[in-house]
Tab-separated table of C-alpha atoms and ligand atoms in Angstrom:
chain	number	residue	atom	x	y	z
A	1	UNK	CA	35.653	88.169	160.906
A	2	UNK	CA	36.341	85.212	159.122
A	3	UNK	CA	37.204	85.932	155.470
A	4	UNK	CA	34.521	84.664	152.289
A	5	UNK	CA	37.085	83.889	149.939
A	6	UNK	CA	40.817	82.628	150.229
A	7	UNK	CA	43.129	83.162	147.265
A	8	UNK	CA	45.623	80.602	146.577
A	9	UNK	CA	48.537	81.799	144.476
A	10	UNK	CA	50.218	78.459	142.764
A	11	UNK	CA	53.348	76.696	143.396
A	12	UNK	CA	55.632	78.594	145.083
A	13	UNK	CA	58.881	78.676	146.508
A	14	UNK	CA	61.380	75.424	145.317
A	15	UNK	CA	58.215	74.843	143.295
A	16	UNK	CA	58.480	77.480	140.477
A	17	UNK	CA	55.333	75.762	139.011
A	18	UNK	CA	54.772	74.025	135.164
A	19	UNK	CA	52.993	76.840	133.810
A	20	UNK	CA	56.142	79.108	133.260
A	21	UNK	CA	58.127	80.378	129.978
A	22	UNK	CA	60.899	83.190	128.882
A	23	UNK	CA	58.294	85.704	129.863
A	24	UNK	CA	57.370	85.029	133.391
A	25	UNK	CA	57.292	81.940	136.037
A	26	UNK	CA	54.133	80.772	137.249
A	27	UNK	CA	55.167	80.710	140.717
A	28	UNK	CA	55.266	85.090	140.318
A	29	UNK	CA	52.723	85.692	137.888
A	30	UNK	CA	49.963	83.406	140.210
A	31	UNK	CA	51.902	85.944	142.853
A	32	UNK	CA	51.109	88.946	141.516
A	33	UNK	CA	47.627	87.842	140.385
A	34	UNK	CA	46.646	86.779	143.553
A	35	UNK	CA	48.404	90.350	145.576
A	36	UNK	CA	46.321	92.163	142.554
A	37	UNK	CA	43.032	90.285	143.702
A	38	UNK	CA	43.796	90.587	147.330
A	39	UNK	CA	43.859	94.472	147.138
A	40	UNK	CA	40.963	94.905	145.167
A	41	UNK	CA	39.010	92.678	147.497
A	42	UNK	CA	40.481	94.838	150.068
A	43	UNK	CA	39.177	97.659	148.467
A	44	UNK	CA	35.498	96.417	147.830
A	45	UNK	CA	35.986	95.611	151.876
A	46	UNK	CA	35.118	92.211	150.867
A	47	UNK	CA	36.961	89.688	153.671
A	48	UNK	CA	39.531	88.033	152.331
A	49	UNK	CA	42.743	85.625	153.000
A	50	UNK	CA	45.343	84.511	150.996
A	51	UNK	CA	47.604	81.247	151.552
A	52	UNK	CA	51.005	83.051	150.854
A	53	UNK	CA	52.138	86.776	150.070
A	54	UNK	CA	55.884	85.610	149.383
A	55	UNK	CA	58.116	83.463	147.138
A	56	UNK	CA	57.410	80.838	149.783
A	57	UNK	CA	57.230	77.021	149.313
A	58	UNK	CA	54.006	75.269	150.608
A	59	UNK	CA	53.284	71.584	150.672
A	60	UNK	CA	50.126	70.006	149.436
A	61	UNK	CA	49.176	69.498	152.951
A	62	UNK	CA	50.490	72.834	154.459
A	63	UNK	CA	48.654	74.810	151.694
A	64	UNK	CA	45.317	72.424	152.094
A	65	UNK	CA	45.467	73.099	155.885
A	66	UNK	CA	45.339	76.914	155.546
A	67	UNK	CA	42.585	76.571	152.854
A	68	UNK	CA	40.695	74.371	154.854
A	69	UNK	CA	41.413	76.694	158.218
A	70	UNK	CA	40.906	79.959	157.091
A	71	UNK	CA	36.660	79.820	157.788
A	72	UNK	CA	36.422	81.147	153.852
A	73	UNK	CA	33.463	79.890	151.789
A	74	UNK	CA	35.562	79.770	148.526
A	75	UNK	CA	38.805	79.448	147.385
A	76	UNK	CA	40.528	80.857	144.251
A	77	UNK	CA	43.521	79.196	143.638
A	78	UNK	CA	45.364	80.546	140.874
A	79	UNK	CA	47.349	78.585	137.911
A	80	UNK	CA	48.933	79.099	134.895
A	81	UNK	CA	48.716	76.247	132.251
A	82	UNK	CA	51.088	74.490	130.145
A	83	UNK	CA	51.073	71.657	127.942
A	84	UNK	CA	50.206	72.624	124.399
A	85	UNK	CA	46.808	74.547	124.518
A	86	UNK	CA	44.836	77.378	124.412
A	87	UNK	CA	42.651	79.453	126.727
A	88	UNK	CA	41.579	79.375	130.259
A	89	UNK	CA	40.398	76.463	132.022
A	90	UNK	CA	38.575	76.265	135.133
A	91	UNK	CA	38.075	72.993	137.298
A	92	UNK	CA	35.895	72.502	140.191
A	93	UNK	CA	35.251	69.519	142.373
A	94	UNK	CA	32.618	66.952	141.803
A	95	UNK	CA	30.428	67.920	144.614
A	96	UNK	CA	30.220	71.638	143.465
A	97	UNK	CA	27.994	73.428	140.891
A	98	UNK	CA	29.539	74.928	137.450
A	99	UNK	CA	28.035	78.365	137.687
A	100	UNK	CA	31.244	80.210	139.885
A	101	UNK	CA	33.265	78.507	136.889
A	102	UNK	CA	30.983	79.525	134.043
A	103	UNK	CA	30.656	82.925	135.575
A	104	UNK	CA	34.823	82.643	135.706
A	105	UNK	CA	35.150	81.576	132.508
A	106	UNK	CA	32.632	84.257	130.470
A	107	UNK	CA	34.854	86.968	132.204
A	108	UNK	CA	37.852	85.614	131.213
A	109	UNK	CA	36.639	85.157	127.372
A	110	UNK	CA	35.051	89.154	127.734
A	111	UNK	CA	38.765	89.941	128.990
A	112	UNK	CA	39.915	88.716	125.290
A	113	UNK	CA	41.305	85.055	126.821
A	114	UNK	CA	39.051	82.258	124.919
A	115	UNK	CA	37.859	79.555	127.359
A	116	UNK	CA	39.084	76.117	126.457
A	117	UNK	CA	37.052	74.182	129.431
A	118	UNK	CA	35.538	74.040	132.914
A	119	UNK	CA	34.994	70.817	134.029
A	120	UNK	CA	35.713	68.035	137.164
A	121	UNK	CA	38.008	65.413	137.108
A	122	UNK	CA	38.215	62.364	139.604
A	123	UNK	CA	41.014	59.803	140.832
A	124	UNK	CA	41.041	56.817	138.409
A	125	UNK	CA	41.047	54.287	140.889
A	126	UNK	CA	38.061	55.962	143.029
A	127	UNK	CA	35.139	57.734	141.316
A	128	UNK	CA	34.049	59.478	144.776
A	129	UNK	CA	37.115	61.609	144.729
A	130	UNK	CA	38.478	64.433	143.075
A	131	UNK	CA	41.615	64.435	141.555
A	132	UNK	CA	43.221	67.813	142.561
A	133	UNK	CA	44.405	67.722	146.331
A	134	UNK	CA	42.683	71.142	145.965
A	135	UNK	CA	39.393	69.992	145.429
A	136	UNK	CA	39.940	66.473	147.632
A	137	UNK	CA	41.687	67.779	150.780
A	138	UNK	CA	40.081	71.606	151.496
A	139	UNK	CA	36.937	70.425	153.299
A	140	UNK	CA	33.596	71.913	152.860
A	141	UNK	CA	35.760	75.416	151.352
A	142	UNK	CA	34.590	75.755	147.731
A	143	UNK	CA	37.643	75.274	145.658
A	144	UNK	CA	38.092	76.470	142.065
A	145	UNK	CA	41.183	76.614	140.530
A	146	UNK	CA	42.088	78.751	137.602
A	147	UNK	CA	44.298	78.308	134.644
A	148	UNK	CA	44.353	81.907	133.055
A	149	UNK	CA	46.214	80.371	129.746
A	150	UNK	CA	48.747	78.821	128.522
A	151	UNK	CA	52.535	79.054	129.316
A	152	UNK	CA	53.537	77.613	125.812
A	153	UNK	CA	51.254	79.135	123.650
A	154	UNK	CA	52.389	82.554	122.176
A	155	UNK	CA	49.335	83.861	122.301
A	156	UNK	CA	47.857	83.081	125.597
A	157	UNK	CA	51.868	84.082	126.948
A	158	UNK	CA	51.713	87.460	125.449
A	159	UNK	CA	48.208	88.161	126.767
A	160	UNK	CA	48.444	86.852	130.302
A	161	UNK	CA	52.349	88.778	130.070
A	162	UNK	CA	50.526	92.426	129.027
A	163	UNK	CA	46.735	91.869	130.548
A	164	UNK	CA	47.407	89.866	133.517
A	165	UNK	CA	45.597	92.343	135.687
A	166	UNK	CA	42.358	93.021	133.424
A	167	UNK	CA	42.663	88.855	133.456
A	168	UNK	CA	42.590	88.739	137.545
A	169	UNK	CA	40.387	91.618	138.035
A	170	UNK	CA	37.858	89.743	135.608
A	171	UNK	CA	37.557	87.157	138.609
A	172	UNK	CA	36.876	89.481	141.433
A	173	UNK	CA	34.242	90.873	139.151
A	174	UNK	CA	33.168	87.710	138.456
A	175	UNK	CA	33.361	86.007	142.215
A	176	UNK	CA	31.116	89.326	143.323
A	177	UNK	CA	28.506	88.709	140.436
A	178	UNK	CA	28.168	85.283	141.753
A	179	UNK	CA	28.310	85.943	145.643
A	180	UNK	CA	26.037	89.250	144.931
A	181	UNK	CA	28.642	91.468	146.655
A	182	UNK	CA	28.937	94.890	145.707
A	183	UNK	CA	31.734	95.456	142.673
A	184	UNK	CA	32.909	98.501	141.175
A	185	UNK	CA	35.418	98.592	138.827
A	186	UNK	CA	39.012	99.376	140.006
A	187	UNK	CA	39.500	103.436	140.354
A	188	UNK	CA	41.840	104.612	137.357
A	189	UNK	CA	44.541	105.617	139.980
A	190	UNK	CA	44.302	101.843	140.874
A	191	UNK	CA	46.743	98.973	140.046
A	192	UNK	CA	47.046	100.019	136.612
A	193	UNK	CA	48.845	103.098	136.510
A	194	UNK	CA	47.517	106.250	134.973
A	195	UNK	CA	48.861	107.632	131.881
A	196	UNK	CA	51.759	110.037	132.610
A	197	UNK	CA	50.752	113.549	132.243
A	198	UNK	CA	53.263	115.617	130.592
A	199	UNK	CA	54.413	119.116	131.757
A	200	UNK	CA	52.785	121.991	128.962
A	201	UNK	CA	49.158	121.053	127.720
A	202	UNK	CA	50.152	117.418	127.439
A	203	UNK	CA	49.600	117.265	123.487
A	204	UNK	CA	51.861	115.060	121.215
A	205	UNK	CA	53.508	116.844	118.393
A	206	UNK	CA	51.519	115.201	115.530
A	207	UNK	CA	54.519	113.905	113.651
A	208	UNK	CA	54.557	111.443	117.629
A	209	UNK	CA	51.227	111.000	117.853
A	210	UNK	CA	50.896	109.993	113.735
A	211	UNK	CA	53.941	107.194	114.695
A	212	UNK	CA	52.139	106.015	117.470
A	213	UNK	CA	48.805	105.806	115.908
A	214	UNK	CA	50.526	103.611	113.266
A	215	UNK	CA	51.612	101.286	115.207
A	216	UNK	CA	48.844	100.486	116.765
A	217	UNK	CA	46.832	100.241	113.224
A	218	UNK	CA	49.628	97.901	112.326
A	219	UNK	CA	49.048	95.836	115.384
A	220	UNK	CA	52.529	96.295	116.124
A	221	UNK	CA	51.372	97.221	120.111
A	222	UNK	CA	48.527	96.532	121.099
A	223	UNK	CA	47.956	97.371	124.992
A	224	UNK	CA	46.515	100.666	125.155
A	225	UNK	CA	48.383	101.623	128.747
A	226	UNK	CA	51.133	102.667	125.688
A	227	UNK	CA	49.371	104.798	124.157
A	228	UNK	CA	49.609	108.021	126.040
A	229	UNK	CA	53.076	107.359	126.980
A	230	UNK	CA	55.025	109.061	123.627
A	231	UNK	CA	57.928	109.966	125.899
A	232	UNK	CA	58.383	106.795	128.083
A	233	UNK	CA	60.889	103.970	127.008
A	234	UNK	CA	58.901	100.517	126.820
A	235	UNK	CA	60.371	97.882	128.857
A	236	UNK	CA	62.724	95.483	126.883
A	237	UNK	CA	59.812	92.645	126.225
A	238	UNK	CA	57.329	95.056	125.060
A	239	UNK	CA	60.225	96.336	122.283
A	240	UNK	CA	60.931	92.239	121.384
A	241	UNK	CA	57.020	91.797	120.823
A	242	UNK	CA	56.861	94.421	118.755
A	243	UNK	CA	59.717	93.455	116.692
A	244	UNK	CA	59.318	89.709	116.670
A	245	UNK	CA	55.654	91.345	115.320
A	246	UNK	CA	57.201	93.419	112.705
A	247	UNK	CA	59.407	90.846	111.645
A	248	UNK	CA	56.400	87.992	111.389
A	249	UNK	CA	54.744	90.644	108.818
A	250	UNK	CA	57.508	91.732	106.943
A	251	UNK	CA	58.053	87.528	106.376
A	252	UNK	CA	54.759	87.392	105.406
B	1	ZN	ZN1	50.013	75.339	138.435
């Protein structure tokens, strides 16, 4: 059966991709997007490809070729953005319709990640074309590609660093509002893993739960997967956000 959407993850390979910073390259993070969206589509049995599954390197033409190939209807090729911005953007080509990018971009924004743009964009020497091999070169496969934020802007790194998966299942929900295919929301057991259950009745000491609950009144953390978790060590990053946070307060 021939798959309705293909998901491109960007660059990859010797191309690590523009849209990368201290936090993550956007070679993996378009990676791990694109895995995330391949499951759930997976899941919602909806058929789907995907041009690579790997660190792997494809050329402009190799990656075109399997877009073009693969029999889908759409393609979702996935970016990260750099280049002193904010928000998502979303481009399509000049021969297709805005409303898979508006739909897109409103799930994005309802995911907490503003929307900065959709629009086209053509070679400067020929009007008929579109300037992204991805639009130009994948044949009658409707291409939109997706910048999910910016690289270089702390605040579009941090989000797309914590909430890259509410960010990528915001698409699928998205893509299946537009293509009226059946979504439900990703089971809690699901990519994003459950809260750890402690042994005993699973209550906090309140002196734990009191800490906790300040810090997220301070807006020290912020991503509620935390909160549950009094026992479990937060990864290293998570720790320098929330003192880089604690220190931009205490500055004033
Ligand atoms: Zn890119």
């Amino acid at each position: 059966m021939a798959p309705i959407l293909i998901i491109d993850p960007g660059h990859g390979g010797i191309d690590p991709g523009g849209g990368s910073n201290k936090l993550f390259t956007e070679k993996d993070l378009t990676l791990k997007i694109s895995l995330y969206q391949f499951q759930r589509m997976h899941e919602l049995n909806i058929p789907t490809a995907v041009t690579r599954t790997t660190d792997q390197t494809l050329s402009s033409e190799e990656r075109t070729a399997l877009v073009r190939n693969s029999g889908a209807r759409y393609c979702i090729s996935n970016h990260i953005n750099a280049g002193g911005g904010r928000g998502s953007e979303v481009i399509y080509s000049i021969y297709a319709s805005a409303a898979l990018p508006r739909k897109i971009s409103e799930a994005l924004e309802a995911e907490g990640m503003p929307n900065r743009r959709i629009f086209t964009r053509t070679l400067p020497n020929d009007p008929s074309k579109d300037y992204y091999f991805m639009h130009r070169d994948t044949g009658c496969v409707e291409t939109v590609i997706v910048e999910y934020g910016f690289a270089d802007n702390p605040l579009d790194a941090d989000k797309l660093n914590r909430d890259w998966r509410d960010l990528a299942e915001a698409v699928i929900r998205a893509f299946c509002e537009h293509t009226n295919l059946a979504y439900r929301p990703p089971e809690k057991t699901g990519s994003n893993p459950p809260p750890v259950v402690l042994p005993g009745n699973g209550e906090e000491p309140d002196w734990k739960r009191e800490a906790i609950e300040w810090m997220y009144e301070q807006g020290l953390l912020t991503n509620e997967d935390w909160r549950n978790r009094a026992d479990e060590p937060l990864p290293l990053w998570a720790e320098a956000v929330i003192l880089r946070r604690l220190f931009e307060k205490m500055r004033g």
